[in-house]
Short mmCIF file of C-alpha atoms and ligand atoms in Angstrom, two decimals:
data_model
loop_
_atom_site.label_atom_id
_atom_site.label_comp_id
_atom_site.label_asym_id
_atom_site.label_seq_id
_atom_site.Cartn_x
_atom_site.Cartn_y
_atom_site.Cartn_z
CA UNK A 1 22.98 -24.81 2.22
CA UNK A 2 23.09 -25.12 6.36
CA UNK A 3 23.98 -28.01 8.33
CA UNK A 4 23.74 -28.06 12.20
CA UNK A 5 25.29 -30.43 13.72
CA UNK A 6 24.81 -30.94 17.79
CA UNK A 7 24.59 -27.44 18.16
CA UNK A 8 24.44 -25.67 21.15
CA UNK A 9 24.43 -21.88 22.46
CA UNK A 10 24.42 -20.46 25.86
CA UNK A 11 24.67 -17.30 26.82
CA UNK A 12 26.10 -17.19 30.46
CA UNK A 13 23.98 -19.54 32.32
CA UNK A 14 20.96 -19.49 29.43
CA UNK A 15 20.94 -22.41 27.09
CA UNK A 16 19.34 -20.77 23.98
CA UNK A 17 20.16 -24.11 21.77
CA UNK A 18 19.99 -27.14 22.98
CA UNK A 19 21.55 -30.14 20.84
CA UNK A 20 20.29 -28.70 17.29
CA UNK A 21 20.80 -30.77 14.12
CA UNK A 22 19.59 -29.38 11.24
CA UNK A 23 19.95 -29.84 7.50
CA UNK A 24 18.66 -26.74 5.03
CA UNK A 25 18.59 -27.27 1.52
CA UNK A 26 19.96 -24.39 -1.15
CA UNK A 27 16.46 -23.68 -2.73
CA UNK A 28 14.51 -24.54 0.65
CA UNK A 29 11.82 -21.88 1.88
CA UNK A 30 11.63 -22.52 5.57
CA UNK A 31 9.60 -21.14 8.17
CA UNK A 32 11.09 -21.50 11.91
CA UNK A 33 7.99 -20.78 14.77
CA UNK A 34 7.39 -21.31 18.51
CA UNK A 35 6.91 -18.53 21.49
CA UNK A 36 9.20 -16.19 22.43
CA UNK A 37 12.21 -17.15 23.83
CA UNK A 38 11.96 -20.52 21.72
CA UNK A 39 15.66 -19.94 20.17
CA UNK A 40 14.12 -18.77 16.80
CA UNK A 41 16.32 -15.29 16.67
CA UNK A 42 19.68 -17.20 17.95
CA UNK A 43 19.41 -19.91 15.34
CA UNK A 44 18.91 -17.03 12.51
CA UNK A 45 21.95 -15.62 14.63
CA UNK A 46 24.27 -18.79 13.68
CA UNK A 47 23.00 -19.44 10.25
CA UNK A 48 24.36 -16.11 9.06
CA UNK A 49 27.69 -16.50 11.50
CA UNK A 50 26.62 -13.32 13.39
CA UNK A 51 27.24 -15.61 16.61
CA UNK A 52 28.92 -18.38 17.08
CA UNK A 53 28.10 -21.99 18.49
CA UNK A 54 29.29 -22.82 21.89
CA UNK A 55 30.08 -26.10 20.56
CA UNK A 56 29.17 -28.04 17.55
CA UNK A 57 29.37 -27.31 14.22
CA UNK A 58 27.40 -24.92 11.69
CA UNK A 59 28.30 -25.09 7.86
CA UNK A 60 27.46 -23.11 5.03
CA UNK A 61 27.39 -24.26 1.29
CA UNK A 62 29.88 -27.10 3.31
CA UNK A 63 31.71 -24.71 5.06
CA UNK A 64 32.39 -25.02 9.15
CA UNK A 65 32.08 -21.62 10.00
CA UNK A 66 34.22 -22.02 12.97
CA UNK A 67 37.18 -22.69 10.73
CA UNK A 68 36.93 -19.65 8.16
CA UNK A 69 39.38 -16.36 8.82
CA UNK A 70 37.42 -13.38 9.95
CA UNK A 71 38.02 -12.48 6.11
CA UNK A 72 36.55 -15.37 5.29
CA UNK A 73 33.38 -14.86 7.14
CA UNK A 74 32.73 -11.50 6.09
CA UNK A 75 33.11 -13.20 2.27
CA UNK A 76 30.76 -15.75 3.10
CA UNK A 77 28.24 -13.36 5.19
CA UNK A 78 28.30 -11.06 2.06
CA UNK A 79 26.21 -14.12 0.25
CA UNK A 80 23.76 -14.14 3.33
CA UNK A 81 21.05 -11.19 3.40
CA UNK A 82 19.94 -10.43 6.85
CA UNK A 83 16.48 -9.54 7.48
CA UNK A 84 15.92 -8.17 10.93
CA UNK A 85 13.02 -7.41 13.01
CA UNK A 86 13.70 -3.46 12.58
CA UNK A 87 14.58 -3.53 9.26
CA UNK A 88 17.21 -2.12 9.59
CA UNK A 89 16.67 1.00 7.63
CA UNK A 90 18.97 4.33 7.60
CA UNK A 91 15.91 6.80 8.11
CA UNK A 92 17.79 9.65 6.84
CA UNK A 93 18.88 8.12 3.51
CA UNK A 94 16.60 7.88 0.69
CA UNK A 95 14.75 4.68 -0.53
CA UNK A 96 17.96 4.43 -3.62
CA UNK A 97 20.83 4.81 -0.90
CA UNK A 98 19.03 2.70 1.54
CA UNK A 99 18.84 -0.15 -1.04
CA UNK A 100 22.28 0.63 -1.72
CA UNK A 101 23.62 -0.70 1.57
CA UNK A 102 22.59 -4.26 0.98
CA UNK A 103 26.10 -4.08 -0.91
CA UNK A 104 28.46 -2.68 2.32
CA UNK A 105 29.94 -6.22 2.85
CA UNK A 106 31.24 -6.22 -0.83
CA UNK A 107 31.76 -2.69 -1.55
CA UNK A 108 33.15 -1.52 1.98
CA UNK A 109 32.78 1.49 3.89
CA UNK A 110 34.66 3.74 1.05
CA UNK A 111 33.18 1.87 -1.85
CA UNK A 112 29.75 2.12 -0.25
CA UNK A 113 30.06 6.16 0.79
CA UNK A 114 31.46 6.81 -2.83
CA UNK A 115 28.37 4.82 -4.17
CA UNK A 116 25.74 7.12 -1.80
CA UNK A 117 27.67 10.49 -2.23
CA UNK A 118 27.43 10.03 -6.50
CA UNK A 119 25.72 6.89 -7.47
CA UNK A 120 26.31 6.09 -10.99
CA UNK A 121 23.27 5.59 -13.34
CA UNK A 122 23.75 1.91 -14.38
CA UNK A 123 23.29 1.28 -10.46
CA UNK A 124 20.49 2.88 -10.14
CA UNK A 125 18.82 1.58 -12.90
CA UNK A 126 18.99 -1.76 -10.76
CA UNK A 127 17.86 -0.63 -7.78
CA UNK A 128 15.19 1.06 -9.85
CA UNK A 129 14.26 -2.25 -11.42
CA UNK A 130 14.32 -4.08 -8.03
CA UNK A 131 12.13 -1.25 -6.80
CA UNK A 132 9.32 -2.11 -9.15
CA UNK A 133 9.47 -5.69 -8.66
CA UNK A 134 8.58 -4.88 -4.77
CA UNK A 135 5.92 -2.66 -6.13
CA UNK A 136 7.53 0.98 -4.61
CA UNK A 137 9.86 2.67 -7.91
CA UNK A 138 7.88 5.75 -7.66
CA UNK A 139 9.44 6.35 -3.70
CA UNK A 140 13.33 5.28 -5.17
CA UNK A 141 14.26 9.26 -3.73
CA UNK A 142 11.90 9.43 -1.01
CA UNK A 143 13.16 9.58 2.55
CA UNK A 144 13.34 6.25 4.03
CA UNK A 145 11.53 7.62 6.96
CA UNK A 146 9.35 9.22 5.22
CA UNK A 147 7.59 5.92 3.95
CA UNK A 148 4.77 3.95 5.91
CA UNK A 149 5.80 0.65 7.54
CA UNK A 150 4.70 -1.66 4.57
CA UNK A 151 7.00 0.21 2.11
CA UNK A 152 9.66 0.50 4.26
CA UNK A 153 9.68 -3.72 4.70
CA UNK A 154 9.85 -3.68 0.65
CA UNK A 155 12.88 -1.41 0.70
CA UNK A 156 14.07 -3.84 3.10
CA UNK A 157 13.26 -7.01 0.63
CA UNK A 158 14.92 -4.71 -2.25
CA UNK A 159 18.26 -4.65 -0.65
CA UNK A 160 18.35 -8.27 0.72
CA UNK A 161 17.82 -9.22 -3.46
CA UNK A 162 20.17 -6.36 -4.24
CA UNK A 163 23.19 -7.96 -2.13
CA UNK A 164 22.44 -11.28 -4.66
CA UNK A 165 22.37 -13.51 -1.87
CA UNK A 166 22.31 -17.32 -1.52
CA UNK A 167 20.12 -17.14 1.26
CA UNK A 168 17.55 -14.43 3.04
CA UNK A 169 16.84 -14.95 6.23
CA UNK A 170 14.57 -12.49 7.95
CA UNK A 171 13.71 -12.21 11.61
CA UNK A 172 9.81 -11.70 12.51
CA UNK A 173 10.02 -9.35 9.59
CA UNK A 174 5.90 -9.06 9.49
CA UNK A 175 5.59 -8.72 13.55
CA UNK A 176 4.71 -4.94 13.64
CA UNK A 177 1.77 -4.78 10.81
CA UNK A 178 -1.35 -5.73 10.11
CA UNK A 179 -2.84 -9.37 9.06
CA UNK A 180 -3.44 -8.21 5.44
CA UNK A 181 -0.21 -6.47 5.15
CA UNK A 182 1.53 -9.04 6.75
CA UNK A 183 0.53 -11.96 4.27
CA UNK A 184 1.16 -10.01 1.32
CA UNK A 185 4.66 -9.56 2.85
CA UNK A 186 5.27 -12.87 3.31
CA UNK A 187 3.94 -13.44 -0.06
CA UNK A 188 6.44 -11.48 -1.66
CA UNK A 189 9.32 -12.01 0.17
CA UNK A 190 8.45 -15.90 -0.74
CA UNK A 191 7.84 -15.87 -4.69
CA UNK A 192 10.85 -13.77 -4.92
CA UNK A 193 13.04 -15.87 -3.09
CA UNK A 194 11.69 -18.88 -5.51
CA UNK A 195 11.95 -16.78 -8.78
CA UNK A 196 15.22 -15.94 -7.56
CA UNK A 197 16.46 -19.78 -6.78
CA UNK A 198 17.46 -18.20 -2.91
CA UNK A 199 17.29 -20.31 0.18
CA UNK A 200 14.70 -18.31 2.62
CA UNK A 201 14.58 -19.11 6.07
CA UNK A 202 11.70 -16.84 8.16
CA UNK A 203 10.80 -16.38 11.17
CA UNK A 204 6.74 -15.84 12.02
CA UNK A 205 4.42 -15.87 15.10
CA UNK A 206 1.54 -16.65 12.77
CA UNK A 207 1.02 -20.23 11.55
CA UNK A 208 -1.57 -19.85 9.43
CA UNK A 209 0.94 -17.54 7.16
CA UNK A 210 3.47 -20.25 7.84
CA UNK A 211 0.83 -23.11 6.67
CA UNK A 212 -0.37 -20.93 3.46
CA UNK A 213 3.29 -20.22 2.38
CA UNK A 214 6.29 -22.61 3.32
CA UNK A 215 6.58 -26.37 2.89
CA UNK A 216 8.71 -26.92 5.57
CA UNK A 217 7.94 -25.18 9.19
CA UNK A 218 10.46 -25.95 12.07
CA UNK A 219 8.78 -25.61 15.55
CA UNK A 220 11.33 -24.69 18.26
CA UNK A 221 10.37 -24.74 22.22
CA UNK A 222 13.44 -24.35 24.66
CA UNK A 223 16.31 -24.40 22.29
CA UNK A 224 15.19 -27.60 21.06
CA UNK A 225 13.40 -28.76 17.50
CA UNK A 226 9.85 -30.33 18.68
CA UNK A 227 8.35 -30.42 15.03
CA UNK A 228 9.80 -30.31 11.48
CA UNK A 229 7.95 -31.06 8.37
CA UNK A 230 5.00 -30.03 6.58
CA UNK A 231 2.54 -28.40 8.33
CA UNK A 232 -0.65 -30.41 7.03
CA UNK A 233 -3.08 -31.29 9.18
CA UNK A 234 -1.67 -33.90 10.96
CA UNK A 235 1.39 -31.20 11.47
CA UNK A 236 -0.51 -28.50 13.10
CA UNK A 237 -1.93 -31.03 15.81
CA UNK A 238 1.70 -31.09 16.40
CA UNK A 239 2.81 -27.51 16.15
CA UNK A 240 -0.19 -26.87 18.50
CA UNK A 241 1.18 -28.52 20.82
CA UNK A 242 4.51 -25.62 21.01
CA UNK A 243 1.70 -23.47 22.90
CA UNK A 244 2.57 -19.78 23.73
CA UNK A 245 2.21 -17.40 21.16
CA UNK A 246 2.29 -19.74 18.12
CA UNK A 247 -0.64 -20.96 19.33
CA UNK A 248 -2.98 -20.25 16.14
CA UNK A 249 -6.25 -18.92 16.09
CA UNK A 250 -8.21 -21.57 16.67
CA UNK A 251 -10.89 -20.51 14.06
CA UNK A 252 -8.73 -20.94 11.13
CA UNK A 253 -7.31 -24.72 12.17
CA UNK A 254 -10.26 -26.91 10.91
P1 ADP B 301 13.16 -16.19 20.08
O1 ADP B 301 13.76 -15.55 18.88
O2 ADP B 301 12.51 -17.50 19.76
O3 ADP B 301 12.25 -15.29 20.84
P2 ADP B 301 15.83 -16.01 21.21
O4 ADP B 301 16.72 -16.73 20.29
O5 ADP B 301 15.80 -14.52 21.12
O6 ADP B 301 14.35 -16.60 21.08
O7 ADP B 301 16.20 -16.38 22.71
C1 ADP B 301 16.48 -17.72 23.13
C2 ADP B 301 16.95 -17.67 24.59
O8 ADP B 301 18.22 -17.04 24.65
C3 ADP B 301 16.02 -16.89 25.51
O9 ADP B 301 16.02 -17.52 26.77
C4 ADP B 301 16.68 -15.52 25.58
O10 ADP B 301 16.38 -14.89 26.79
C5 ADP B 301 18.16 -15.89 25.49
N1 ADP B 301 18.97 -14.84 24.84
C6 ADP B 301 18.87 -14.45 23.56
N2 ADP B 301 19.78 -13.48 23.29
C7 ADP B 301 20.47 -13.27 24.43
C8 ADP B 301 21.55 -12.40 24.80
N3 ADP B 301 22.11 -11.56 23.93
N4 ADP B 301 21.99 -12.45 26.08
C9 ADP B 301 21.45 -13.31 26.96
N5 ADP B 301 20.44 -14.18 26.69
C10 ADP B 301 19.95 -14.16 25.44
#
């Protein structure tokens, strides 16, 4: 689904990759970790061609990014749902409009407005449906600000699926709630990328959520990949070793 080839990214004078080569399967659920500052947030940035490498090459589904018309990108960025540490809500619109928008890059502006203004019933009856499956149909016409921070994150889940992506990738979506809130979350977000056959690449600060839900955890310190693979046992001695805040508690490492 991604392949990174001797990737780097600076901006100015600040080397946020350094040298990444990377290979992401379609189907993969991946978890990326390491402090802040580690390059986590700029790789998300490439895989969904919101930035672009300095040099080397990023592909999608085989595709160098670097060679695709701006056309061509916004195609291609269509298939990739984005998301982002804020969520990314519209706290004005309701839950049904906000879920809505995971279509913009398909629909357009006009298409999108038209959909919001008058949104016909056989569309809402799938945005209903995805509702339930996130556990929140009963708030489909409830202010999007209006909702507490777990059901705003579903609403947020709801329109990644919506936009039928290839691939989610979310950014430290669980970084503002609480433990308990935070695993379901993750839980979700990672059976319904596998009932759904998407590609899910994540983000956490918490490596015992990475451990309990991803098979493959990518530890980045200084732009650069210090750990990839399973994070078994034998793992975590290593991921321990990317210090700063993914440092896990130690009480739950045996
Ligand atoms: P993480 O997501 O792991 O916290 P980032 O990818 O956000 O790490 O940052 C990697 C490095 O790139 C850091 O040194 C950060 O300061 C720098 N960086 C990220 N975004 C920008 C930007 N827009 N302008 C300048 N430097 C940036």
């Amino acid at each position: 689904m991604f392949t990174l080839q001797s990737v780097e990214l600076r901006y100015g004078g600040t080397v946020a990759l350094d040298g990444l080569d990377l290979d992401i399967k379609s189907g993969e659920q991946v978890c990326l970790i390491g402090p802040s500052g580690a390059g986590k947030s700029s790789l998300l940035g490439l895989l969904n061609g919101r930035t672009a490498a300095t040099s080397g090459h990023v592909s999608v589904e085989g595709t160098d990014l670097a060679k695709l018309s701006g056309k061509e990108l916004q195609k291609l960025r269509s298939r990739i749902a984005w998301v982002p540490q804020d969520l990314g809500l519209v706290s004005s619109l309701r839950v049904h409009q906000n879920v809505a928008c995971g279509r913009v890059a398909e629909k357009g502006f006009w298409g999108l407005l038209r959909s919001l203004l008058g949104m016909r019933a056989s569309e809402k009856a799938v945005i209903h449906e995805l509702l339930k499956r996130v556990g929140i149909e009963e708030k489909i016409f409830q202010r999007a600000d209006h909702l507490s921070g777990g059901q705003q994150q579903r609403v947020a889940i709801a329109r990644a699926l919506y936009q039928q992506p290839s691939a989610i990738l979310a950014d430290e979506p669980v970084s503002a709630v609480d433990p308990e809130r935070a695993r379901d979350l993750v839980a979700l977000l990672s059976t319904l990328a596998k009932e759904e056959g998407v590609t899910l690449v994540m983000s956490l600060h918490d490596l015992t959520l990475a451990r309990q839900f991803f098979d493959r955890v990518i530890g980045l310190r200084d732009g650069r990949v210090v750990f990839d693979g399973r994070a078994d046992d034998a793992g975590v001695r290593d991921l321990y070793r990317l210090g700063g805040e993914a440092m896990p508690d130690p009480s739950v490492v045996s």
